[in-house]
Amino acid sequence: MTSSFLHPDLKFDQEHVWHPYSSMTEPSPVWPVVSAHGVRLRLDDGRELIDGMASWWCAVHGYNHPALNQALITQAEQMSHVMFGGLTHAPAIELARRLVAMTPEGLDKVFIADTGSVSVEVAIKMAIQYQQARGEGKRTKLLALERGYHGDTLGAMSVCDPQRGMHHLFSGMLPQQFFAPPPQTRFGDTWDAQDCAELRSILEQHHSSIAALILEPIVQGAGGMRFYHPQYLREARALCDQYGVLLIADEIATGFGRSGKLFACEHADIVPDIICLGKAITGGYMSLAATLTTTKVAETISQGDAGCFMHGPTFMGNPLACRVACASLDLLLENDWQTQVQRLEAGLKQGLAAARAMPGVADVRVLGGIGVIEMVDPIDTAKLQPKCVERGIWVRPFANNFYVMPPYVMPDEDLQYLTSAMLEALQAYFDEVSPS
Ligand SMILES: *Cc1c(COP(=O)(O)O)cnc(C)c1O
């Protein structure tokens, strides 16, 4: 049908369009998608794929949602955008009101950013300005965790895992940060007090040059899909307080229910000094993020030399994005996200368990709406992904992990289909790469 029409487009795509982490000389395959509704992506040849990725954690309510569509249309008819310097508007105010109300107690000052990475840059700048303003100008470094991921812009990149990330390519220009080993005690296992020893010792020795500790609470996402013990967070919170270091929680992936709590910090009952939110905030409709901090941090920054916080993107507070975010957060509560995510958790546990017995599988783990099959060896995505598409599912493996975080609205029968098709695709993949 339409594929004959798309063919020259695909060629143009290959020759001219960068995709995430793509090569212009050996482009990896891409599938043209023409529409999406509910939990399904429709390809140009008419095939439909059940979506296991929620477009990288974002599309929690599924695609083409009438309430989210309507929020955009209504807002577009009023104003799509105005500058945020010297002006304000209801969509931004209402979004900030919702975020203050739903995030952990005390995170009361909202900076609306345009992408997750920018919200991390904003968090880092807040920490530096805060330390300067309280006469701690030597605290110019960040402390981060190995296996962490915080985004692709330069400041964010400097706090990503130094070995597995992109550090070595850019090390000449990146600020050098401190890194602690990743938490080892898994979520649900018995806490090992040694797990924080290195973090403690780095803070003991170097706190006078450290502005903030940045980490992904409970779930280390792109750096390995690792789920760690809440006690690590409690210890980290206490150490930060002890050493005058701010705690930045990057909840860009975990925020808005994905880990089984509305925010992953709640697994440990801690409140960070700064929280970064993004991804699911607009239900996958538009790029938007936010950095929230406490009154204390915000007031200290504002009383510093600069007299203000030094950041202000062109599209800050974009009304379309804020309006659709408000609608998405309302849906989250109306739909009872907790029940939705618990249902996903049960379905993923049941559906993925059989992978444990497959040779080549190192681990299977599920937390909230996240299901992970970890392989012994890195996955050849170019081989495994087509096997998923052939079976009518959209899953994009990364490094050693074959993982899903489906839209919260996925019905049980689709979830069952998704997980069983994953296991079939994996078996076919093993048959191809390591025939016994
Ligand atoms: C995706 C992600 C980011 C970066 O967000 P972008 O919107 O891609 O810039 C940062 N931190 C975490 C934990 C993420 O998952």
Coordinates of C-alpha atoms and ligand atoms in Angstrom, one line a residue:
M1 CA 0.0 0.0 0.0
T2 CA 1.9 3.0 1.2
S3 CA 5.3 1.3 1.3
S4 CA 6.0 2.1 -2.4
F5 CA 5.5 5.7 -1.4
L6 CA 7.8 5.5 1.6
H7 CA 10.6 3.8 -0.2
P8 CA 12.4 6.9 -1.4
D9 CA 11.8 8.5 2.0
L10 CA 13.6 5.6 3.7
K11 CA 16.5 6.2 1.3
F12 CA 16.5 9.9 2.2
D13 CA 16.3 9.0 5.9
Q14 CA 19.4 6.7 5.5
E15 CA 21.4 9.4 3.7
H16 CA 20.4 12.5 5.6
V17 CA 18.8 11.9 9.0
W18 CA 20.7 11.1 12.2
H19 CA 18.9 8.7 14.6
P20 CA 19.9 8.2 18.3
Y21 CA 23.4 6.9 18.4
S22 CA 23.4 6.2 14.6
S23 CA 26.0 6.0 11.9
M24 CA 25.8 7.8 8.6
T25 CA 27.9 5.2 6.8
E26 CA 26.3 2.1 8.2
P27 CA 22.8 3.1 9.3
S28 CA 21.0 0.5 11.3
P29 CA 17.5 -0.6 10.1
V30 CA 14.6 1.7 10.9
W31 CA 10.9 0.8 10.6
P32 CA 8.6 3.5 9.2
V33 CA 5.7 4.1 11.6
V34 CA 2.7 6.0 10.3
S35 CA 0.4 6.1 13.4
A36 CA 0.0 4.9 16.9
H37 CA -3.0 4.3 19.1
G38 CA -3.4 2.7 22.5
V39 CA -0.5 0.4 22.9
R40 CA 0.1 -0.2 19.2
L41 CA 2.4 1.3 16.6
R42 CA 1.2 0.9 13.0
L43 CA 3.9 0.5 10.4
D44 CA 3.6 1.8 6.8
D45 CA 2.9 -1.8 5.5
G46 CA -0.1 -2.1 7.8
R47 CA 1.5 -4.3 10.4
E48 CA 0.8 -3.4 14.0
L49 CA 3.3 -3.8 16.8
I50 CA 2.5 -4.0 20.5
D51 CA 4.7 -1.4 22.1
G52 CA 7.0 -2.6 25.0
M53 CA 9.0 0.6 25.2
A54 CA 6.4 3.3 25.9
S55 CA 8.8 5.3 23.6
W56 CA 11.6 5.2 26.2
W57 CA 9.5 5.4 29.4
C58 CA 7.3 8.3 28.1
A59 CA 3.9 7.1 26.7
V60 CA 2.4 5.8 30.0
H61 CA -1.2 6.4 28.9
G62 CA -0.7 4.9 25.4
Y63 CA -0.8 6.7 22.1
N64 CA -3.4 9.0 20.6
H65 CA -5.2 9.5 23.8
P66 CA -8.4 11.6 23.4
A67 CA -7.8 13.6 26.6
L68 CA -4.2 14.4 25.8
N69 CA -5.1 15.3 22.1
Q70 CA -7.9 17.6 23.4
A71 CA -5.5 19.4 25.8
L72 CA -3.2 20.2 22.9
I73 CA -5.9 21.3 20.6
T74 CA -7.6 23.5 23.2
Q75 CA -4.2 25.1 24.1
A76 CA -3.2 25.6 20.5
E77 CA -6.3 27.6 20.0
Q78 CA -5.3 29.9 22.8
M79 CA -1.6 30.2 22.4
S80 CA 1.1 27.7 21.5
H81 CA 4.0 29.6 22.9
V82 CA 5.0 32.9 24.5
M83 CA 8.4 33.8 26.0
F84 CA 8.6 33.0 29.7
G85 CA 10.8 36.0 30.6
G86 CA 8.5 38.7 32.0
L87 CA 5.4 36.8 31.1
T88 CA 3.6 33.9 32.8
H89 CA 0.5 31.8 32.1
A90 CA -2.0 29.3 33.5
P91 CA -0.5 26.2 31.9
A92 CA 2.9 26.7 33.6
I93 CA 1.3 27.7 36.9
E94 CA -1.0 24.8 36.9
L95 CA 1.8 22.4 36.0
A96 CA 4.0 23.7 38.8
R97 CA 1.0 23.4 41.3
R98 CA 0.6 19.8 40.4
L99 CA 4.3 19.0 40.6
V100 CA 4.7 20.7 44.0
A101 CA 1.7 18.8 45.3
M102 CA 2.7 15.3 44.0
T103 CA 6.5 15.3 44.6
P104 CA 8.0 14.5 48.0
E105 CA 7.4 17.1 50.7
G106 CA 9.6 20.2 50.5
L107 CA 10.4 20.3 46.8
D108 CA 8.5 23.5 46.3
K109 CA 10.4 25.6 43.7
V110 CA 9.9 24.6 40.1
F111 CA 12.2 25.2 37.1
I112 CA 10.5 24.1 33.9
A113 CA 13.1 22.8 31.4
D114 CA 12.7 21.5 27.9
T115 CA 14.4 18.1 28.0
G116 CA 15.7 15.6 30.7
S117 CA 19.3 16.5 29.9
V118 CA 18.6 20.1 30.4
S119 CA 16.9 19.5 33.7
V120 CA 20.1 17.8 34.8
E121 CA 22.2 20.7 33.6
V122 CA 19.9 23.0 35.6
A123 CA 20.2 20.8 38.7
I124 CA 24.0 20.9 38.4
K125 CA 24.0 24.7 38.0
M126 CA 21.7 25.0 41.0
A127 CA 24.0 23.0 43.2
I128 CA 27.1 25.0 42.1
Q129 CA 25.3 28.4 42.6
Y130 CA 24.0 27.2 46.0
Q131 CA 27.4 26.3 47.2
Q132 CA 28.9 29.6 46.0
A133 CA 26.2 31.5 47.6
R134 CA 26.9 30.0 51.0
G135 CA 30.6 30.7 50.7
E136 CA 31.6 27.2 49.5
G137 CA 32.9 28.3 46.2
K138 CA 35.5 25.5 46.1
R139 CA 32.8 22.9 45.8
T140 CA 32.8 22.7 42.1
K141 CA 32.7 19.0 41.5
L142 CA 29.9 16.4 41.3
L143 CA 29.9 13.0 42.9
A144 CA 28.1 10.4 40.8
L145 CA 27.7 6.6 40.6
E146 CA 29.3 4.2 38.1
R147 CA 26.6 2.6 35.9
G148 CA 24.6 5.9 36.1
Y149 CA 23.1 7.7 33.2
H150 CA 22.0 11.3 33.3
G151 CA 21.7 12.5 29.7
D152 CA 23.7 13.4 26.6
T153 CA 24.6 17.1 27.0
L154 CA 28.1 17.9 28.3
G155 CA 27.4 18.5 32.0
A156 CA 25.1 15.5 32.1
M157 CA 27.6 13.4 30.2
S158 CA 30.3 14.3 32.8
V159 CA 28.3 12.4 35.5
C160 CA 27.4 9.4 33.4
D161 CA 29.3 6.1 33.9
P162 CA 32.9 7.0 33.0
Q163 CA 33.7 3.5 31.5
R164 CA 30.6 2.5 29.7
G165 CA 29.4 5.9 28.6
M166 CA 30.9 8.4 26.1
H167 CA 33.5 9.8 28.6
H168 CA 36.6 8.6 26.8
L169 CA 35.7 10.4 23.6
F170 CA 35.2 13.7 25.3
S171 CA 37.4 13.4 28.3
G172 CA 39.6 16.3 27.0
M173 CA 36.8 18.8 27.5
L174 CA 34.6 17.2 30.2
P175 CA 34.8 18.4 33.8
Q176 CA 36.4 15.6 35.9
Q177 CA 33.9 14.4 38.5
F178 CA 34.1 11.9 41.4
F179 CA 32.6 8.4 41.0
A180 CA 31.6 5.9 43.6
P181 CA 31.0 2.2 42.7
P182 CA 27.4 1.3 41.8
P183 CA 25.2 0.0 44.6
Q184 CA 25.6 -3.8 44.8
T185 CA 22.8 -4.9 47.1
R186 CA 19.8 -5.7 44.9
F187 CA 16.3 -4.5 45.6
G188 CA 14.7 -7.1 47.8
D189 CA 17.9 -8.6 49.0
T190 CA 19.4 -8.3 52.5
W191 CA 21.2 -5.0 53.0
D192 CA 25.0 -5.2 53.1
A193 CA 26.4 -2.3 55.1
Q194 CA 29.6 -2.4 53.2
D195 CA 27.7 -1.2 50.1
C196 CA 28.1 2.4 51.0
A197 CA 31.8 2.2 52.2
E198 CA 33.3 3.7 49.1
L199 CA 30.7 6.5 48.9
R200 CA 31.4 7.4 52.5
S201 CA 35.1 7.4 52.0
I202 CA 35.0 9.7 48.9
L203 CA 32.8 12.1 50.8
E204 CA 35.1 12.0 53.9
Q205 CA 38.1 12.8 51.8
H206 CA 36.7 15.2 49.2
H207 CA 33.6 16.8 50.5
S208 CA 35.2 20.2 50.5
S209 CA 35.3 20.1 46.7
I210 CA 31.9 18.4 46.1
A211 CA 28.8 20.4 45.5
A212 CA 26.3 17.6 45.0
L213 CA 25.8 13.8 44.7
I214 CA 23.7 12.9 41.7
L215 CA 22.1 9.5 41.3
E216 CA 19.1 7.7 39.9
P217 CA 17.1 6.5 42.9
I218 CA 16.5 2.7 43.0
V219 CA 16.7 2.1 39.3
Q220 CA 19.9 2.7 37.3
G221 CA 18.3 2.9 33.9
A222 CA 20.3 3.2 30.7
G223 CA 23.5 2.2 32.5
G224 CA 22.3 -1.3 33.1
M225 CA 18.7 -1.5 34.3
R226 CA 19.9 -2.3 37.8
F227 CA 17.5 -2.2 40.8
Y228 CA 19.2 -1.5 44.1
H229 CA 18.4 -1.5 47.8
P230 CA 16.5 1.5 49.3
Q231 CA 18.9 1.5 52.3
Y232 CA 21.6 2.8 49.9
L233 CA 19.5 5.9 49.3
R234 CA 18.9 6.4 53.1
E235 CA 22.7 6.2 53.7
A236 CA 23.4 8.5 50.8
R237 CA 20.9 11.1 52.2
A238 CA 22.5 11.0 55.6
L239 CA 26.0 11.3 54.2
C240 CA 25.1 14.2 52.1
D241 CA 23.6 16.0 55.2
Q242 CA 26.7 15.2 57.2
Y243 CA 29.1 16.6 54.6
G244 CA 27.1 19.6 53.3
V245 CA 26.6 18.0 49.9
L246 CA 23.3 18.4 48.0
L247 CA 21.5 15.3 46.9
I248 CA 20.2 15.4 43.3
A249 CA 17.7 12.6 42.5
D250 CA 17.4 12.0 38.7
E251 CA 13.9 10.6 38.4
I252 CA 13.6 11.3 34.7
A253 CA 13.0 7.6 34.1
T254 CA 11.5 6.5 37.4
G255 CA 9.2 9.4 38.0
F256 CA 5.4 9.2 37.8
G257 CA 4.9 5.7 39.0
R258 CA 7.2 3.5 36.9
S259 CA 9.1 1.9 39.8
G260 CA 5.9 1.1 41.7
K261 CA 6.0 4.3 43.7
L262 CA 5.0 7.7 42.4
F263 CA 8.7 8.7 42.8
A264 CA 11.4 6.1 43.4
C265 CA 12.8 8.1 46.4
E266 CA 9.6 7.0 48.2
H267 CA 10.9 3.5 48.3
A268 CA 13.4 4.8 50.9
D269 CA 11.2 7.6 52.3
I270 CA 13.9 10.2 51.6
V271 CA 13.6 13.7 50.1
P272 CA 16.3 14.9 47.8
D273 CA 17.4 18.5 47.7
I274 CA 16.9 18.6 44.0
I275 CA 14.8 16.3 41.7
C276 CA 14.9 16.0 37.9
L277 CA 11.7 15.0 36.1
G278 CA 11.1 14.3 32.5
K279 CA 10.1 11.5 30.1
A280 CA 6.6 10.5 31.3
I281 CA 5.7 14.0 32.4
T282 CA 3.7 14.8 29.2
G283 CA 2.6 11.2 28.7
G284 CA 5.0 11.0 25.7
Y285 CA 3.4 13.9 23.8
M286 CA 6.1 16.6 23.9
S287 CA 9.5 17.3 25.1
L288 CA 9.3 18.7 28.6
A289 CA 11.1 18.3 31.9
A290 CA 11.4 20.0 35.3
T291 CA 13.9 20.5 38.1
L292 CA 12.4 21.1 41.6
T293 CA 14.3 22.1 44.6
T294 CA 13.7 23.2 48.2
T295 CA 12.9 26.6 49.5
K296 CA 16.3 26.6 51.3
V297 CA 18.3 25.9 48.2
A298 CA 16.2 28.3 46.1
E299 CA 16.5 31.2 48.6
T300 CA 20.2 30.7 49.1
I301 CA 20.8 30.8 45.3
S302 CA 18.7 33.9 45.0
Q303 CA 20.7 35.7 47.8
G304 CA 24.0 34.9 46.1
D305 CA 26.2 37.3 44.1
A306 CA 24.3 36.8 40.9
G307 CA 21.0 37.5 42.6
C308 CA 19.2 35.0 40.4
F309 CA 19.4 31.6 39.0
M310 CA 21.3 31.6 35.8
H311 CA 19.3 29.7 33.3
G312 CA 16.4 30.5 30.9
P313 CA 15.8 28.5 27.7
T314 CA 13.8 30.0 24.8
F315 CA 11.1 27.4 25.1
M316 CA 10.9 27.5 28.9
G317 CA 7.4 26.8 30.1
N318 CA 6.0 26.1 26.6
P319 CA 2.2 26.3 27.1
L320 CA 1.4 23.3 24.8
A321 CA 3.8 21.1 26.7
C322 CA 2.7 22.3 30.1
R323 CA -1.0 21.9 29.2
V324 CA -0.5 18.3 27.9
A325 CA 1.6 17.6 31.0
C326 CA -1.3 18.8 33.3
A327 CA -3.7 16.5 31.4
S328 CA -1.3 13.6 31.6
L329 CA -0.8 14.0 35.4
D330 CA -4.5 14.2 35.9
L331 CA -5.0 11.0 33.9
L332 CA -2.3 9.3 36.0
L333 CA -4.3 10.0 39.2
E334 CA -7.7 9.3 37.6
N335 CA -6.5 6.0 36.1
D336 CA -5.1 4.9 39.5
W337 CA -1.5 4.5 38.3
Q338 CA -0.6 2.3 41.2
T339 CA -3.1 -0.4 40.3
Q340 CA -2.0 -0.2 36.7
V341 CA 1.7 -0.6 37.6
Q342 CA 1.0 -3.4 40.0
R343 CA -0.8 -5.2 37.2
L344 CA 2.1 -4.7 34.9
E345 CA 4.5 -6.0 37.6
A346 CA 2.5 -9.2 38.1
G347 CA 2.2 -9.7 34.3
L348 CA 5.9 -9.1 33.7
K349 CA 7.0 -11.4 36.5
Q350 CA 4.8 -14.2 35.2
G351 CA 5.5 -13.6 31.6
L352 CA 9.3 -13.3 31.8
A353 CA 10.1 -15.9 34.4
A354 CA 10.6 -18.8 31.9
A355 CA 13.6 -16.8 30.4
R356 CA 15.6 -17.7 33.6
A357 CA 16.0 -21.3 32.2
M358 CA 17.4 -20.2 28.9
P359 CA 21.1 -20.6 28.3
G360 CA 22.7 -17.2 27.7
V361 CA 20.4 -15.5 30.2
A362 CA 22.2 -14.1 33.2
D363 CA 19.2 -12.7 35.1
V364 CA 15.5 -11.9 35.0
R365 CA 14.2 -9.1 37.1
V366 CA 11.0 -7.0 37.4
L367 CA 10.3 -3.9 39.4
G368 CA 7.0 -2.0 39.0
G369 CA 6.4 -1.6 35.3
I370 CA 10.0 -2.5 34.3
G371 CA 10.9 -6.0 33.1
V372 CA 14.5 -7.0 32.3
I373 CA 16.1 -10.1 30.8
E374 CA 19.8 -9.6 31.2
M375 CA 22.1 -11.6 28.9
V376 CA 25.5 -13.0 29.6
D377 CA 26.8 -11.4 26.4
P378 CA 26.0 -8.1 24.8
I379 CA 23.0 -8.3 22.5
D380 CA 23.3 -7.9 18.7
T381 CA 20.4 -5.5 18.3
A382 CA 20.4 -5.8 14.5
K383 CA 19.7 -9.5 14.9
L384 CA 17.3 -9.5 17.8
Q385 CA 15.1 -6.5 16.9
P386 CA 13.8 -7.8 13.6
K387 CA 12.8 -11.0 15.3
C388 CA 10.6 -8.9 17.6
V389 CA 9.1 -7.0 14.7
E390 CA 8.3 -10.2 12.9
R391 CA 6.4 -11.4 15.9
G392 CA 4.4 -8.1 16.2
I393 CA 6.1 -6.5 19.2
W394 CA 8.3 -3.4 19.5
V395 CA 11.2 -3.9 21.9
R396 CA 14.6 -2.3 21.5
P397 CA 17.4 -4.2 23.3
F398 CA 20.4 -2.2 24.6
A399 CA 23.8 -3.6 25.7
N400 CA 23.1 -6.8 27.6
N401 CA 19.5 -6.1 28.4
F402 CA 16.3 -7.1 26.6
Y403 CA 13.9 -5.1 28.6
V404 CA 10.4 -3.5 28.5
M405 CA 8.5 -0.7 30.2
P406 CA 5.1 -0.9 28.6
P407 CA 2.5 1.8 28.7
Y408 CA 0.5 1.6 32.0
V409 CA -2.7 1.0 30.1
M410 CA -1.6 -2.2 28.4
P411 CA -4.3 -4.8 28.8
D412 CA -3.4 -8.2 30.3
E413 CA -3.8 -10.1 27.0
D414 CA -1.4 -7.7 25.2
L415 CA 1.1 -8.0 28.0
Q416 CA 0.9 -11.8 27.8
Y417 CA 1.4 -11.6 24.1
L418 CA 4.3 -9.2 24.5
T419 CA 6.2 -11.3 27.0
S420 CA 5.7 -14.6 25.2
A421 CA 6.7 -13.1 21.9
M422 CA 9.9 -11.7 23.6
L423 CA 10.8 -15.3 24.8
E424 CA 10.2 -16.7 21.3
A425 CA 12.2 -13.9 19.7
L426 CA 15.0 -14.6 22.2
Q427 CA 15.0 -18.3 21.5
A428 CA 15.2 -17.6 17.7
Y429 CA 18.0 -15.2 18.4
F430 CA 20.0 -17.8 20.4
D431 CA 19.4 -20.4 17.7
E432 CA 20.9 -18.0 15.2
V433 CA 23.9 -16.6 17.2
S434 CA 24.9 -19.7 19.2
P435 CA 23.3 -22.8 17.6
S436 CA 23.8 -25.8 19.9
Ligands
LIG1 C1 16.5 9.8 29.5 C2 17.2 10.2 30.8 C3 17.9 11.4 30.8 C4 18.0 12.4 29.7 O1 16.7 12.9 29.3 P1 16.5 13.4 27.8 O2 15.1 13.9 27.7 O3 16.8 12.3 26.8 O4 17.5 14.5 27.6 C5 18.5 11.7 32.0 N1 18.5 10.9 33.1 C6 17.8 9.7 33.1 C7 17.8 8.9 34.3 C8 17.2 9.3 31.9 O5 16.6 8.1 31.9

